[in-house]
Amino acid sequence: MTDEEIVKDLAVILNEVAGVDQSKVSAEKSFLDDLEVDSLSMVEVVMAAEDKFGVKIPDEEVKNLKTVGDAVSFIKKSA
Amino acid sequence: MTRRVVITGLGAVTPIGKNVDENWNNAVNGVSGIDLINHDWADSLNTKIAGLVKINPLDVLDKVQARRMDRSSQLGVIAVKEAWKDCGEPDISKERLGVYFGSGIGGLSTVLEQYEVLKQRGPDRVNPMTVPMIMPNSAAAMVGLEVHARAGVHSPVSACATSAEAIAGGLEMIRQNKADIVISGGTEACVVQLAIAAFSSMRALSTRNDEPKKASRPYDSARDGFVMSEGSGALILEEEQHALKRGAKIYGVLVGAGMSSDGYHIAAPEPEGNGASRAILNALSDAQITAADICHVNAHATSTPVGDIAEYKALSVALGKNLEKIVVTATKSITGHLLGGAGAVESIFTILALKNKMIPPTINLENKDESINLNVFNKKTNLNSTSNVALNNSFGFGGHNVCLAFKES
């Protein structure tokens, strides 16, 4: 998958789970500060992403996923 | 001086309507909301009938908001949205806005769904919103968030008396000057296999599966149990001067509330209706009225053989000879039993009966139980009485008894 494809899939998940406007989702955006995804919603996003991309994102790793781009890199690395 | 409490907004979503107008029209016309349960899971059950709300919550609620709520909270918020709009969405300091809203069972369908997730997919797949969705105060909390209420959000749990107790709680909250407006009521959504099986094991449910719309038949000699329904009712309670000052529409006055407990059995009502009659007398006393002031009773009457008689005895003891001129109705014959939502929905019917001078029928009353001597009719009845107070009774498993007294404004 390309970075763009992963971002697009993440945007769908963020919209479904947290009501984030899909058009606002891009690599440099912070989950918390830009997209207002709170920590509980982030757990849901992580679970949905794990299902979607067939990866495992451990809690200690979630702390490092500040931006959408961080998540894309982790997903690509783990897939 | 006592702060008087008026009703300035109503909301209801039940098996007979998606708003108050539809509910009232179908109640007055006796249009039953009971149907066969259209799911495979009902096939193995003794009871295969229930009253389901016929709207999709996602058509009314924001997608993310709905996703974070059990169906019980979804229906509660839908009823509250209607009531809040109906009262004019007043510009009130949020510190003076309270919530008293309950559910008898809570987020049971979410419990079951997430337990399936746990078993099928493992603990790390359990939805992180599970706890806020299943806690019994969830509906009240979601209602509080909907309007940003900050005077206090309270959530009584007393089985089928829940939403009546919530209205009584809201009355006290305003009387004690802790709020000027309280959103009160309750909700239920537990028409699921386990709940039907469990109530069925108690032999509490009707098994008249071949005639769903005739199954809920309070006071009829062939009644064989209640019919479970889902839905919610919401009432905006407001301090009278606050309502008058802003020119609010006033439906009626909540003149009093009475509560008691049976101290008798975990599920069965005290057979002589002693607990229930004390709740009624407490309501009269709280409202500073007498039995002679009562013109109408919306009874708890669920259509169980024992419960309907115990309530009749309670009414006889509390209201005495005045009962002869009081018109009683059992709207559960039409709606089924909304459990934690029942008291609020029936309070709405009580208020609208006073306002419209029209009492909804008790449908399916074909051969009245001879041991029950009440003025109860299977046709809608005009309300023409010099008395102007109506009562709404609600009783819950556990021996909780609540009686609310409403007056025309």
XYZ file of C-alpha atoms in Angstrom:
488
model
C 0.000 0.000 0.000
C 1.132 3.532 -0.694
C 1.238 6.203 2.000
C -1.700 7.915 0.328
C -3.796 4.768 0.422
C -3.089 4.265 4.126
C -3.959 7.904 4.893
C -7.196 7.501 2.980
C -8.151 4.366 4.929
C -7.204 6.046 8.220
C -9.396 9.002 7.266
C -12.372 6.683 6.847
C -11.706 5.126 10.268
C -11.265 8.545 11.929
C -14.531 9.710 10.445
C -16.401 6.575 11.497
C -15.037 6.485 15.032
C -14.564 10.119 15.943
C -16.479 12.133 13.369
C -13.315 13.680 11.907
C -13.835 15.373 8.535
C -12.014 13.088 6.090
C -10.689 16.003 4.057
C -8.798 17.280 7.116
C -6.804 14.073 7.493
C -3.248 14.325 6.190
C 0.184 13.055 7.248
C 1.290 16.105 9.236
C -1.906 16.358 11.345
C -1.731 15.577 15.079
C -4.433 13.184 16.284
C -4.971 15.087 19.522
C -4.262 18.724 18.667
C -5.457 18.981 15.065
C -8.089 16.265 14.769
C -9.306 16.359 18.410
C -9.210 12.604 18.830
C -9.279 12.011 22.593
C -7.463 9.103 24.220
C -10.551 6.883 24.395
C -11.338 7.465 20.727
C -7.677 6.789 19.930
C -8.091 3.292 21.377
C -11.012 2.742 19.029
C -9.031 4.115 16.082
C -6.116 1.803 16.899
C -8.425 -1.224 17.152
C -10.080 -0.401 13.830
C -6.671 0.200 12.203
C -5.370 -3.134 13.506
C -8.337 -4.881 11.912
C -8.075 -2.931 8.675
C -4.326 -3.287 8.129
C -3.769 -6.645 9.840
C -1.147 -5.249 12.215
C -0.691 -5.182 15.971
C -0.105 -1.749 17.527
C 1.016 -2.220 21.157
C 0.017 0.385 23.792
C 3.648 1.487 24.265
C 3.790 2.207 20.536
C 0.496 4.168 20.484
C 2.181 6.811 22.679
C 4.614 7.523 19.838
C 1.917 7.912 17.191
C 1.403 11.659 17.487
C 0.538 12.354 13.878
C -1.223 10.560 11.061
C 2.183 10.253 9.390
C 3.587 8.454 12.450
C 0.750 5.925 12.148
C 1.363 5.483 8.424
C 5.059 4.766 9.025
C 4.294 2.263 11.769
C 1.679 0.470 9.660
C 4.017 0.237 6.672
C 6.841 -1.074 8.885
C 4.622 -3.702 10.526
C 2.569 -4.894 7.569
C -42.838 29.976 49.762
C -42.873 26.662 47.907
C -41.486 26.798 44.426
C -44.162 25.377 42.111
C -43.141 23.161 39.233
C -44.784 23.228 35.806
C -44.266 21.129 32.700
C -43.058 23.122 29.695
C -41.877 20.461 27.266
C -42.651 16.869 26.307
C -40.878 14.225 24.249
C -41.708 10.596 23.550
C -40.516 7.783 21.341
C -42.397 4.518 21.812
C -43.812 1.592 19.834
C -46.833 3.781 18.989
C -45.024 6.893 17.845
C -41.794 8.691 17.113
C -42.957 11.923 18.781
C -45.549 13.138 21.280
C -48.233 13.949 18.687
C -48.092 10.485 17.123
C -48.112 8.901 20.565
C -51.131 10.854 21.696
C -53.115 10.213 18.506
C -52.443 6.501 18.623
C -53.132 6.331 22.355
C -56.501 8.065 22.024
C -57.404 5.879 19.054
C -56.206 2.729 20.778
C -53.694 1.737 18.096
C -51.547 -1.023 19.571
C -47.775 -0.945 19.096
C -47.274 -4.648 19.776
C -46.063 -7.031 17.080
C -44.357 -10.361 16.581
C -40.615 -10.063 17.139
C -39.171 -10.318 13.657
C -35.916 -12.053 14.604
C -34.786 -15.672 14.482
C -33.737 -15.472 18.106
C -37.375 -15.246 19.156
C -38.199 -18.652 17.677
C -37.058 -20.576 20.730
C -38.834 -18.319 23.234
C -42.208 -18.840 24.864
C -42.962 -15.169 24.287
C -42.403 -13.989 20.729
C -44.102 -10.582 20.917
C -42.939 -7.122 21.954
C -43.316 -3.427 21.277
C -40.463 -1.990 19.245
C -39.708 1.611 18.354
C -40.082 1.984 14.603
C -37.381 4.521 13.857
C -33.685 4.155 13.250
C -31.836 6.219 15.886
C -29.200 7.025 13.275
C -31.806 9.052 11.374
C -32.085 11.406 14.348
C -28.713 11.332 16.082
C -25.251 12.307 14.983
C -23.332 9.231 13.789
C -20.502 9.454 16.321
C -22.888 10.366 19.155
C -25.042 7.319 18.346
C -22.002 5.050 18.102
C -21.094 5.877 21.707
C -24.513 5.044 23.137
C -26.427 1.900 23.883
C -29.867 1.853 22.247
C -31.428 2.732 25.617
C -29.476 5.990 25.750
C -30.126 6.648 22.061
C -33.894 6.507 22.590
C -33.555 8.644 25.730
C -31.631 11.354 23.920
C -34.146 11.288 21.044
C -37.047 11.901 23.468
C -35.097 14.619 25.260
C -34.241 16.381 21.992
C -37.968 16.625 21.234
C -38.831 17.834 24.748
C -36.025 20.386 24.804
C -37.098 21.795 21.445
C -40.717 21.779 22.600
C -39.906 23.923 25.649
C -38.227 26.489 23.419
C -34.582 25.608 24.115
C -34.478 28.300 26.811
C -31.377 30.337 27.369
C -30.706 29.258 30.948
C -27.538 29.332 33.014
C -26.255 25.750 32.769
C -25.592 25.822 36.522
C -29.397 26.057 36.981
C -30.162 23.221 34.549
C -30.393 19.690 35.927
C -31.150 16.173 34.734
C -33.075 13.420 36.511
C -33.290 10.573 34.040
C -33.139 6.824 34.455
C -33.203 3.394 32.961
C -34.370 0.248 34.693
C -32.037 -2.173 32.940
C -29.366 -0.014 31.293
C -27.194 -1.009 28.354
C -28.033 -4.689 28.219
C -27.740 -5.111 24.464
C -24.247 -3.596 24.577
C -23.280 -5.993 27.385
C -24.377 -8.905 25.245
C -22.717 -7.600 22.068
C -19.411 -6.959 23.772
C -19.499 -10.292 25.566
C -19.773 -11.898 22.125
C -16.779 -9.821 20.986
C -14.842 -10.973 24.048
C -15.632 -14.627 23.439
C -15.203 -14.601 19.657
C -12.291 -12.194 19.200
C -10.602 -11.821 22.582
C -10.310 -9.216 25.327
C -8.290 -6.724 23.302
C -11.186 -6.298 20.842
C -13.688 -5.136 23.483
C -14.925 -1.634 22.612
C -13.273 1.008 24.837
C -16.667 2.753 25.093
C -18.275 -0.326 26.660
C -18.248 0.957 30.241
C -19.783 4.361 29.480
C -22.351 2.616 27.301
C -23.504 0.027 29.842
C -23.440 1.923 33.122
C -26.962 2.525 34.493
C -26.384 6.301 34.602
C -25.362 6.362 30.955
C -28.639 7.732 29.574
C -28.744 10.499 32.204
C -25.133 11.409 31.516
C -25.699 11.507 27.752
C -28.770 13.694 28.253
C -26.694 15.960 30.486
C -24.033 16.252 27.789
C -26.669 16.974 25.146
C -27.757 20.166 26.964
C -24.566 20.813 29.008
C -26.504 20.559 32.294
C -24.362 21.514 35.295
C -26.769 21.732 38.242
C -26.548 17.969 38.710
C -27.231 14.849 36.686
C -29.055 12.149 38.630
C -30.116 8.683 37.659
C -32.509 6.704 39.818
C -32.785 2.966 39.181
C -35.980 1.363 40.454
C -37.050 -1.070 37.749
C -40.429 -0.114 36.277
C -40.795 2.838 38.661
C -37.569 4.418 37.408
C -38.808 7.271 35.261
C -41.613 8.164 37.687
C -39.023 8.332 40.443
C -36.920 10.522 38.155
C -39.825 12.961 37.763
C -40.299 12.975 41.549
C -36.587 13.664 41.934
C -36.733 16.518 39.461
C -39.655 18.033 41.362
C -37.629 18.054 44.575
C -34.555 19.433 42.838
C -36.534 22.498 41.731
C -38.454 22.856 44.987
C -35.167 22.877 46.885
C -33.877 25.616 44.583
C -31.053 23.502 43.203
C -32.214 24.127 39.633
C -34.786 26.128 37.648
C -35.221 23.540 34.905
C -34.813 19.775 35.193
C -35.004 17.379 32.271
C -36.714 14.332 33.695
C -37.902 10.960 32.498
C -36.455 7.647 31.520
C -35.749 5.121 28.839
C -35.521 1.422 28.128
C -34.365 -0.750 25.253
C -33.946 -4.355 26.252
C -36.062 -6.286 23.805
C -33.300 -8.857 23.448
C -33.352 -12.618 23.727
C -31.900 -12.796 27.238
C -34.270 -10.231 28.730
C -37.341 -11.854 27.209
C -36.153 -15.286 28.346
C -35.488 -13.943 31.851
C -38.851 -12.188 32.293
C -40.425 -15.240 30.724
C -38.795 -17.514 33.311
C -40.502 -15.402 35.952
C -43.792 -16.142 34.152
C -44.263 -12.381 33.913
C -44.856 -12.117 30.158
C -47.913 -12.728 28.028
C -47.601 -15.675 25.651
C -50.484 -14.633 23.423
C -48.205 -14.952 20.385
C -51.050 -15.596 17.944
C -52.673 -12.229 18.713
C -49.883 -9.737 19.488
C -52.102 -6.664 19.512
C -54.479 -8.302 21.976
C -51.785 -9.549 24.343
C -51.571 -6.534 26.631
C -54.989 -6.514 28.297
C -54.973 -4.962 31.759
C -58.098 -5.656 33.847
C -59.384 -8.206 31.341
C -60.154 -11.601 32.829
C -58.026 -13.310 30.155
C -54.867 -11.284 30.841
C -51.767 -13.464 31.114
C -48.818 -11.149 31.734
C -47.228 -7.990 30.394
C -45.761 -7.318 26.980
C -42.263 -5.897 26.929
C -41.698 -2.711 24.974
C -38.928 -0.225 24.436
C -38.923 3.544 24.315
C -38.512 6.726 26.249
C -40.391 9.680 27.639
C -39.008 13.075 28.648
C -40.613 15.940 30.546
C -39.175 19.406 31.023
C -39.892 20.450 34.602
C -39.580 24.165 35.262
C -40.046 26.475 38.204
C -43.325 28.293 37.552
C -42.059 31.884 37.788
C -39.109 31.031 35.560
C -41.524 29.634 32.968
C -43.940 32.570 33.232
C -41.150 35.114 32.909
C -39.963 33.689 29.617
C -43.506 33.190 28.328
C -43.161 29.433 28.070
C -46.004 27.176 26.970
C -47.280 25.427 30.106
C -48.843 21.968 29.815
C -49.715 21.538 33.469
C -48.478 21.585 37.026
C -46.678 18.766 38.813
C -48.415 19.326 42.134
C -46.944 16.448 44.074
C -45.206 13.119 44.264
C -45.437 10.253 46.709
C -43.176 7.278 47.152
C -43.089 4.183 49.323
C -41.620 0.719 49.379
C -43.370 -2.582 49.984
C -40.747 -4.248 52.171
C -42.359 -7.474 51.113
C -40.852 -9.371 48.145
C -38.159 -8.876 45.506
C -40.586 -9.183 42.591
C -44.188 -9.775 43.695
C -46.318 -6.786 44.680
C -47.689 -6.739 48.206
C -51.044 -8.429 47.445
C -53.223 -5.994 49.409
C -51.580 -2.997 47.719
C -50.508 -1.527 51.052
C -47.252 -0.113 49.720
C -48.903 1.302 46.622
C -51.734 2.914 48.595
C -49.219 4.654 50.847
C -47.474 6.074 47.776
C -50.817 7.430 46.528
C -51.644 8.925 49.933
C -48.149 10.419 50.137
C -48.720 12.065 46.752
C -52.040 13.562 47.905
C -50.417 14.825 51.061
C -47.441 16.240 49.186
C -49.790 18.046 46.794
C -51.945 19.218 49.720
C -55.082 17.827 48.117
C -57.637 15.138 48.930
C -59.053 12.190 47.030
C -62.018 14.395 46.086
C -59.693 16.456 43.855
C -58.827 13.487 41.653
C -60.584 13.070 38.302
C -58.389 10.549 36.519
C -55.772 7.859 37.166
C -53.326 6.502 34.617
C -52.720 3.196 36.359
C -49.543 1.145 36.416
C -51.696 -1.851 35.334
C -49.265 -4.008 33.387
C -51.713 -6.821 32.564
C -50.342 -9.340 35.064
C -52.960 -11.335 36.983
C -51.665 -10.367 40.445
C -50.386 -6.826 39.851
C -53.604 -5.352 38.442
C -55.594 -6.557 41.447
C -53.074 -5.301 44.001
C -53.170 -1.851 42.392
C -56.976 -1.873 42.364
C -56.927 -2.587 46.091
C -54.423 0.211 46.623
C -56.604 2.681 44.721
C -59.656 1.581 46.746
C -57.875 2.102 50.046
C -56.294 5.432 49.108
C -59.181 7.045 47.238
C -62.184 5.389 48.912
C -65.628 6.263 47.574
C -64.145 8.929 45.314
C -62.979 6.094 43.073
C -66.574 5.809 41.825
C -66.290 9.090 39.907
C -62.679 8.672 38.776
C -61.916 7.437 35.258
C -58.997 5.021 35.224
C -57.035 3.974 32.171
C -54.204 1.536 31.481
C -52.312 2.791 28.455
C -49.928 -0.172 28.661
C -52.742 -1.991 26.849
C -51.692 0.097 23.820
C -47.966 0.689 24.296
C -46.929 -2.453 26.137
C -44.676 -2.026 29.148
C -41.722 0.318 28.629
C -40.213 -0.689 31.999
C -37.919 2.205 32.976
C -39.538 4.412 30.328
C -43.122 3.679 31.379
C -43.649 6.247 34.136
C -42.533 9.149 31.954
C -44.563 8.138 28.898
C -47.653 7.564 31.034
C -47.124 10.908 32.792
C -47.209 12.501 29.345
C -50.509 10.740 28.612
C -51.838 11.888 31.998
C -50.922 15.518 31.320
C -52.382 15.420 27.806
C -55.574 13.780 29.094
C -56.079 16.744 31.446
C -55.177 19.260 28.772
C -57.308 17.713 26.010
C -60.150 16.557 28.326
C -59.842 13.133 26.760
C -58.807 9.852 28.316
C -57.211 7.166 26.125
C -58.970 3.792 26.142
C -57.849 0.595 27.837
C -57.879 -1.595 24.773
C -58.520 -5.345 24.795
C -60.871 -4.987 27.727
C -63.434 -7.537 26.618
C -64.488 -9.280 29.815
C -63.567 -7.171 32.769
C -62.162 -9.071 35.728
C -65.114 -9.134 38.105
C -62.935 -8.606 41.137
C -61.789 -5.232 39.792
C -64.358 -2.490 40.274
C -62.914 0.478 38.422
C -64.299 2.947 35.874
C -62.167 1.685 33.040
C -63.307 1.744 29.420
C -62.252 0.216 26.127
C -63.264 3.397 24.275
C -61.775 6.847 24.652
C -63.650 8.842 27.275
C -64.348 12.542 27.615
C -63.023 13.989 30.821
C -65.695 16.177 32.327
C -65.241 16.597 36.024
C -65.107 19.485 38.436
C -62.000 17.881 39.917
C -58.809 18.681 38.051
C -55.968 16.538 39.382
C -54.831 13.303 37.741
C -52.547 10.637 39.148
C -49.997 8.427 37.464
C -48.903 5.266 39.263
C -45.676 3.372 38.679
C -44.426 0.353 40.571
C -41.208 -1.580 40.155
C -39.752 -4.985 40.966
C -38.116 -4.579 44.349
C -41.262 -3.035 45.820
C -40.744 0.549 44.612
C -43.958 2.567 44.475
C -44.297 6.031 42.963
C -47.397 8.157 42.465
C -47.267 11.510 40.636
C -50.025 14.133 40.805
C -50.606 16.494 37.864
C -53.001 19.400 37.615
C -54.271 21.462 34.730
C -52.501 24.776 34.518
